[in-house]
Amino acid sequence: MKTTTEKFGAAPHQPSLWTRADALKVRADDPTTTQPLVSADFPVLNNDVFIWDTMPLRDLDGNVTSVDGWSVIFTLTADRHPNDPQYLDEDGNYDILRDWNDRHGRAKMYYWFSRTGKNWEFGGRVMAEGVSPTAREWAGTPILLNDRGEVDLYYTAVTPGATIVKVRGRVVTTEHGVSMVGFEKVKPLFEADGKMYQTEAQNAFWGFRDPWPFRDPKDGKLYMLFEGNVAGERGSHKVGEAEIGDVPPGYEDVGNSRFQTACVGIAVARDADGDDWEMLPPLLTAVGVNDQTERPHFVFQDGKYYLFTISHTFTYADGVTGPDGVYGFVADSLFGPYVPLNGSGLVLGNPSSQPFQTYSHYVMPNGLVTSFIDSVPTDETGTQIRVGGTEAPTVGMKIKGLQTFVVAEYDYGYIPPMLDVTLK
Ligand code: FRU
C-alpha cells in the first residue's frame, strides 16, 4: 500500500490547534463579530415545516450557483405537528418547542427555488421515502457538476451509525420552477475509523458528519471537509501544554475539559468523480476547548484558506465559553498552520440578550452569511420565546487578513447567486 505522502506528495500535516488560550480571547457582544438582533416578528418561510441547516447549490470552487436564472437551496427539514396529540401540552396547546427540539430525529433533505435569491418557493423532498438508508438525512452539500444539471448531493446518513454518503441526481428547470430528478441510489463513502476520528463505540456522543467537498484552488485536487471528534475512548484525551496554550497565571486548571474533543476532518478523493475517498488527519482540533465544530467550510480569498465552522455555547469545555455562532481560522496553505480569526476564532456570534436567535451559519465567498432562526425572546426576561425554524436575515461581512467585520444586514434568507449556469 502506498502511503498518503507517496500518492499525494504532501508531507503528512500536523493538525492546527484551537487552544484554550485562544478561546479565552472570545468576547461576546463585540459589535464587529455579533449578529444584529433578530426581531421576534420575523416571517416564516413555510408553516407546515421547520427548516434549519441551509445548503445553497454551489460549484466545487465554492461559488453559489443558479441554474437558468433559478437559485436553489437545500435545507434540513421536518414536518410541524400543531395538531398531533403527542405535541399538545396539559392545556391542549401546541408545544412547538418540544416539536422543534425533536426535529433532528426526523430530518429530511428538501429543496427550494427562487428567481430573486429570497422568498423561497417550496420544491419538495430531494429523495423519495425509502431511498436514504437510515432514519435521518443530516447536513451536507449539493454540488452542481456541469451544464447538464447533474448534482452530487453529499450528506450524512444517521441512525443507525453516521456515514458520509452521496447521491446523484439532476436539477431540471422550466419557466415556472425547478425540480430534482434522480437521487435514487445512495452511495456510502466512509465512516469514522477510530484511529484519527472517534467512533460511536469510543464515545456515544461522537460527531461524524456534514461533508463539504471542494477543489483546492492551489493543487486542483478534490478534497472534503467534515465534522469529527478526535479518536480515542471518551475521557482518555489529554489536555496538555499544547492544548492549553499561553494562558495567564490562574488559568492552568483544565477541569473536565478532556471530554471536549472536536475536530475539523479532511479527506482526499482518489478518483476524479469523488466516489473513492481517503481520510487524512484532522486540519484543526479543539481538544479541551469545544466538543463540536460543525458544518466546516472554506472561503478561498486573497490566496488564503478561510476555514469556518459553527459551534455552540453548550459544547464549550470547563473554563472557556463563547456564543453560538460561526468561528473561523485562516492559513496560507490547505494543511495549515491555521490561526484563529480575530485572535479568538469568533467570527459571528449571537448577542448575549438573544443567545439562541440563530445558528448554522454558512459563510459564502461574497461575504454573505446565511443562518436559520432558532428561537427569539418575546419578553424582557427571555422566558417567553418564539420558535423559528425559518431563514434568518442574511449578514454581510468583510474578511480582511486575520480579521472579520460585520458590515451589513439583508433580507431574510437572502442567498444571491454568484454565477448562473445555462443548462444544455
Ligand atoms: C447543525 C447540525 C449539523 C447536523 C444537523 C442535524 O445545525 O447539528 O451538524 O448535520 O444539524 O440536525
XYZ file of C-alpha atoms and ligand atoms in Angstrom:
436
model
C 0.000 0.000 0.000
C 1.280 3.396 -0.880
C 1.131 5.946 1.880
C -0.679 9.222 1.513
C 2.659 11.004 1.239
C 3.773 8.878 -1.714
C 0.484 9.249 -3.510
C -0.211 12.902 -2.938
C 3.285 14.255 -2.436
C 2.299 16.258 0.625
C 4.060 15.759 3.937
C 1.562 14.405 6.499
C 0.430 17.525 8.262
C 0.096 18.272 11.940
C -3.410 19.363 12.926
C -3.582 23.027 13.958
C -4.836 23.586 17.494
C -7.612 25.881 18.678
C -6.264 26.371 22.181
C -7.857 27.299 25.492
C -5.760 30.489 25.407
C -7.283 31.393 22.012
C -10.786 30.771 23.352
C -10.125 32.980 26.390
C -9.987 35.876 23.904
C -13.633 35.328 22.839
C -15.654 38.476 23.590
C -19.397 38.112 23.277
C -21.239 41.261 22.130
C -18.266 42.807 20.303
C -20.291 44.628 17.607
C -17.831 43.655 14.852
C -18.450 39.940 15.499
C -22.063 39.917 16.735
C -25.130 39.221 14.638
C -27.643 42.102 14.741
C -30.698 41.392 16.923
C -33.338 39.326 15.154
C -36.796 40.748 15.773
C -39.445 38.408 17.232
C -41.884 39.365 14.449
C -39.894 37.504 11.773
C -41.746 35.987 8.786
C -41.920 32.193 8.470
C -40.916 30.584 5.197
C -43.461 27.777 5.463
C -45.950 26.978 8.228
C -46.049 23.235 7.541
C -42.348 22.563 8.063
C -39.408 23.584 10.196
C -36.240 24.285 8.273
C -32.749 24.668 9.714
C -29.321 23.950 8.110
C -29.364 25.688 4.700
C -27.169 24.413 1.868
C -27.013 26.638 -1.226
C -26.378 24.870 -4.536
C -22.777 25.617 -5.463
C -19.902 24.520 -7.661
C -16.779 22.703 -6.479
C -14.940 26.014 -6.091
C -17.497 27.240 -3.560
C -19.429 29.669 -5.804
C -23.158 29.828 -5.087
C -24.708 28.940 -8.434
C -28.102 29.495 -10.009
C -29.365 27.462 -12.981
C -31.232 29.135 -15.844
C -31.773 32.082 -13.506
C -33.193 29.965 -10.674
C -31.485 30.000 -7.290
C -31.698 26.706 -5.413
C -31.161 25.879 -1.744
C -31.379 22.578 0.101
C -32.489 22.576 3.744
C -32.761 20.101 6.593
C -36.492 19.969 7.084
C -39.069 18.356 9.384
C -42.873 18.487 9.495
C -44.515 20.680 12.131
C -47.145 18.855 14.222
C -49.574 21.524 15.508
C -52.451 19.019 15.692
C -50.617 15.911 16.826
C -51.776 14.894 20.368
C -48.141 13.951 21.063
C -47.187 17.646 20.883
C -50.045 19.149 22.910
C -49.349 20.355 26.468
C -51.669 19.799 29.507
C -53.865 22.707 28.375
C -54.226 21.271 24.890
C -51.944 23.905 23.326
C -49.341 23.074 20.714
C -45.947 22.659 22.397
C -43.936 23.956 19.469
C -40.686 23.977 21.420
C -40.867 20.239 22.065
C -41.740 19.600 18.427
C -38.794 21.795 17.324
C -36.360 20.107 19.722
C -37.363 16.682 18.371
C -36.690 17.662 14.748
C -33.239 16.083 14.379
C -34.716 12.593 14.615
C -36.874 13.132 11.525
C -34.647 15.453 9.475
C -35.076 15.125 5.706
C -33.430 16.913 2.799
C -35.770 19.309 0.948
C -35.139 21.884 -1.776
C -36.463 25.364 -2.538
C -36.080 27.706 -5.503
C -36.328 31.403 -6.241
C -35.878 33.961 -9.029
C -34.647 36.622 -6.601
C -32.383 34.760 -4.170
C -35.047 35.100 -1.432
C -38.774 34.388 -0.835
C -38.049 30.717 -1.468
C -40.688 28.553 -3.117
C -41.229 25.052 -1.779
C -39.716 22.358 -4.030
C -40.188 19.179 -2.005
C -38.107 16.244 -0.847
C -34.899 15.517 -2.726
C -35.028 11.742 -2.177
C -38.232 9.731 -2.068
C -39.080 7.955 1.199
C -37.035 4.751 1.499
C -34.113 5.873 -0.704
C -31.844 7.015 2.123
C -30.542 4.023 4.116
C -31.058 5.453 7.633
C -33.712 7.375 9.571
C -32.082 10.797 9.432
C -30.831 12.810 6.469
C -28.342 15.215 8.036
C -26.364 18.083 6.590
C -24.040 18.099 3.616
C -23.554 19.887 0.320
C -25.272 19.904 -3.098
C -22.720 20.331 -5.899
C -23.698 21.367 -9.424
C -21.336 19.269 -11.554
C -21.916 20.538 -15.096
C -24.234 22.306 -17.541
C -26.292 19.134 -17.934
C -27.616 19.941 -14.471
C -26.073 16.929 -12.748
C -25.901 17.337 -8.985
C -23.942 15.312 -6.449
C -25.588 15.640 -3.057
C -23.120 14.742 -0.312
C -24.821 14.347 3.081
C -24.790 12.346 6.314
C -26.871 9.189 6.760
C -27.507 8.921 10.509
C -29.158 6.392 12.845
C -28.039 3.740 12.879
C -24.427 4.955 12.732
C -23.196 8.015 10.853
C -21.974 7.555 7.292
C -20.888 10.168 4.803
C -22.747 9.334 1.606
C -23.555 10.792 -1.773
C -26.436 10.517 -4.183
C -26.513 11.766 -7.761
C -29.438 13.427 -9.474
C -30.259 16.273 -11.796
C -31.773 19.721 -11.497
C -34.396 20.474 -14.142
C -35.822 23.946 -14.778
C -38.893 25.309 -16.555
C -40.277 28.814 -16.796
C -42.342 28.046 -13.708
C -39.918 26.380 -11.385
C -37.327 23.789 -10.547
C -37.479 20.075 -9.898
C -34.994 17.459 -8.760
C -34.925 14.151 -10.627
C -32.924 11.009 -9.917
C -31.418 10.938 -6.425
C -32.284 7.234 -6.255
C -29.042 5.449 -5.379
C -27.184 6.407 -2.245
C -23.515 5.512 -2.192
C -21.805 5.152 1.206
C -18.379 6.850 1.164
C -16.812 6.448 4.620
C -17.325 6.340 8.374
C -15.178 7.279 11.355
C -12.165 4.953 11.634
C -11.406 5.051 15.381
C -7.756 5.907 14.631
C -7.993 9.520 13.509
C -11.722 10.081 14.027
C -13.733 8.954 17.033
C -16.332 6.220 16.562
C -19.652 5.612 18.290
C -18.028 2.667 20.121
C -15.446 5.072 21.595
C -17.992 7.723 22.556
C -21.787 7.563 22.338
C -21.754 11.381 21.871
C -19.389 11.287 18.882
C -19.877 13.521 15.893
C -19.087 12.495 12.334
C -20.984 14.417 9.674
C -21.523 17.446 7.434
C -19.404 16.746 4.293
C -18.209 19.784 2.328
C -16.332 18.721 -0.857
C -14.182 21.267 -2.688
C -11.486 21.702 -5.276
C -8.288 23.086 -3.778
C -7.603 26.335 -5.674
C -3.858 25.688 -5.456
C -3.358 21.981 -6.263
C -6.663 21.464 -8.125
C -7.422 18.172 -6.329
C -10.760 17.143 -4.847
C -10.976 17.163 -1.043
C -13.738 17.119 1.538
C -14.101 18.741 4.937
C -16.314 17.179 7.610
C -17.066 17.416 11.316
C -15.453 14.875 13.636
C -14.137 14.237 17.102
C -10.537 13.191 17.776
C -10.263 9.366 18.002
C -9.923 7.679 21.399
C -12.106 6.398 24.213
C -14.252 9.089 25.813
C -12.306 10.559 28.760
C -8.887 9.347 27.538
C -7.812 12.577 25.831
C -5.051 14.702 27.330
C -5.328 18.445 27.655
C -1.631 19.325 27.870
C 0.502 22.395 27.311
C -0.177 22.497 23.580
C -3.965 22.354 24.013
C -3.909 24.900 26.844
C -1.700 27.416 25.012
C -0.268 30.546 26.583
C -2.676 31.260 29.416
C -2.240 33.847 32.179
C -1.459 32.729 35.757
C -4.562 31.244 37.382
C -5.903 29.752 34.129
C -3.957 26.478 34.122
C -6.787 24.346 35.569
C -8.459 22.431 32.728
C -11.277 20.888 34.793
C -13.090 18.146 32.885
C -12.217 19.632 29.516
C -10.769 16.285 28.306
C -14.358 15.366 27.314
C -14.447 18.078 24.629
C -12.655 16.783 21.542
C -13.999 18.419 18.370
C -12.061 18.446 15.137
C -12.408 19.503 11.512
C -11.718 16.457 9.375
C -10.415 16.276 5.835
C -10.407 13.554 3.185
C -8.893 13.438 -0.311
C -10.527 11.801 -3.328
C -8.619 9.003 -5.026
C -10.651 9.470 -8.227
C -11.947 12.437 -10.228
C -15.628 11.667 -9.507
C -15.327 11.635 -5.731
C -16.524 8.039 -5.315
C -13.408 6.827 -3.506
C -12.003 8.729 -0.536
C -9.117 8.526 1.885
C -9.403 10.182 5.288
C -6.413 12.287 6.346
C -5.568 13.585 9.836
C -7.770 16.480 11.046
C -6.950 20.010 9.849
C -7.888 21.513 13.187
C -8.531 20.135 16.661
C -10.261 21.706 19.665
C -9.399 19.183 22.392
C -10.006 20.792 25.786
C -11.863 23.681 24.123
C -15.071 22.562 22.437
C -16.866 19.327 21.550
C -18.433 20.368 18.243
C -17.007 22.047 15.158
C -19.976 21.555 12.828
C -20.530 22.170 9.117
C -16.904 23.173 8.367
C -16.483 25.097 5.092
C -13.999 27.298 3.262
C -13.864 30.691 1.652
C -10.838 30.997 -0.633
C -9.809 34.642 -0.728
C -6.583 36.598 -1.340
C -4.661 33.342 -1.796
C -5.657 32.273 1.720
C -7.786 29.473 3.158
C -10.522 30.822 5.433
C -11.931 27.866 7.367
C -15.316 28.435 9.043
C -17.188 26.134 11.419
C -20.250 26.529 13.650
C -20.282 25.832 17.371
C -22.384 26.208 20.490
C -22.062 27.645 23.994
C -23.152 24.313 25.495
C -20.355 22.382 23.756
C -17.532 24.522 25.224
C -15.257 22.898 27.821
C -14.911 23.851 31.504
C -13.327 27.290 31.926
C -13.899 28.600 28.385
C -17.037 29.900 26.726
C -18.420 31.769 23.753
C -21.654 32.419 21.906
C -23.470 30.124 19.485
C -22.308 31.132 16.040
C -19.622 30.738 13.419
C -15.918 30.597 14.195
C -13.041 30.943 11.737
C -9.377 30.185 11.149
C -7.005 31.194 8.356
C -3.944 29.641 6.708
C -1.722 30.269 3.688
C -1.925 26.663 2.581
C -4.590 23.977 2.791
C -2.890 21.944 5.501
C -2.152 24.929 7.705
C -0.981 26.058 10.136
C -4.343 27.707 10.868
C -4.633 30.669 13.218
C -7.902 31.841 14.782
C -9.524 34.835 13.074
C -9.926 37.909 15.288
C -7.487 36.316 17.746
C -10.131 34.132 19.367
C -11.784 32.380 16.407
C -15.162 34.089 16.939
C -16.479 35.484 13.655
C -20.237 35.947 14.116
C -21.949 35.110 17.408
C -25.414 35.632 18.824
C -25.877 38.644 21.108
C -25.983 37.603 24.786
C -29.526 39.027 25.123
C -30.737 36.512 22.476
C -28.323 33.608 22.800
C -30.337 31.194 20.612
C -31.596 33.616 17.963
C -29.724 31.957 15.058
C -27.480 29.022 14.226
C -25.852 27.048 11.422
C -24.143 29.983 9.778
C -22.744 29.461 6.320
C -20.207 31.989 5.043
C -20.324 32.442 1.275
C -17.401 33.679 -0.850
C -19.207 37.022 -1.390
C -19.040 37.674 2.374
C -22.744 37.000 2.922
C -23.612 34.791 5.893
C -26.863 32.837 5.957
C -28.297 31.111 9.054
C -31.642 29.935 10.459
C -33.741 31.359 13.290
C -33.796 29.045 16.302
C -35.693 30.991 18.985
C -36.124 34.662 19.843
C -37.303 36.005 23.239
C -40.660 37.792 23.204
C -40.423 39.359 26.673
C -37.796 41.203 28.704
C -36.843 38.242 30.893
C -36.344 35.855 27.996
C -38.716 33.262 29.498
C -41.182 33.587 26.617
C -39.784 32.710 23.227
C -40.902 32.380 19.635
C -39.538 29.322 17.819
C -38.191 29.942 14.313
C -37.469 27.017 12.038
C -37.085 29.520 9.206
C -34.421 31.613 7.458
C -32.681 34.385 9.421
C -31.725 37.776 7.973
C -28.517 37.419 5.972
C -25.491 39.237 7.390
C -22.818 40.951 5.298
C -19.277 40.531 6.489
C -15.844 41.732 5.344
C -12.910 39.373 5.605
C -9.601 41.252 5.809
C -6.377 39.441 6.595
C -6.691 37.996 10.087
C -9.884 39.885 10.919
C -13.569 39.955 10.041
C -16.122 42.751 10.370
C -19.936 42.752 10.303
C -20.859 45.465 7.789
C -24.422 44.896 6.580
C -27.734 43.178 7.105
C -30.009 41.934 4.331
C -33.411 40.341 3.949
C -34.450 37.003 5.493
C -32.820 34.084 3.675
C -31.127 36.292 1.075
C -28.763 33.990 -0.828
C -27.996 35.625 -4.201
C -26.193 33.618 -6.875
C -22.553 34.359 -7.623
C -22.816 32.835 -11.078
C -25.524 31.439 -13.324
C -25.248 28.266 -15.386
C -27.384 27.903 -18.507
C -28.391 24.258 -18.778
C -27.946 22.480 -22.099
C -26.104 21.755 12.705
C -26.346 20.270 12.817
C -25.474 19.510 11.849
C -26.245 18.238 11.640
C -27.684 18.701 11.756
C -28.584 17.754 12.465
O -27.230 22.526 12.958
O -26.150 19.843 14.132
O -24.167 19.303 12.334
O -25.932 17.684 10.401
O -27.678 19.925 12.437
O -29.895 18.218 12.516
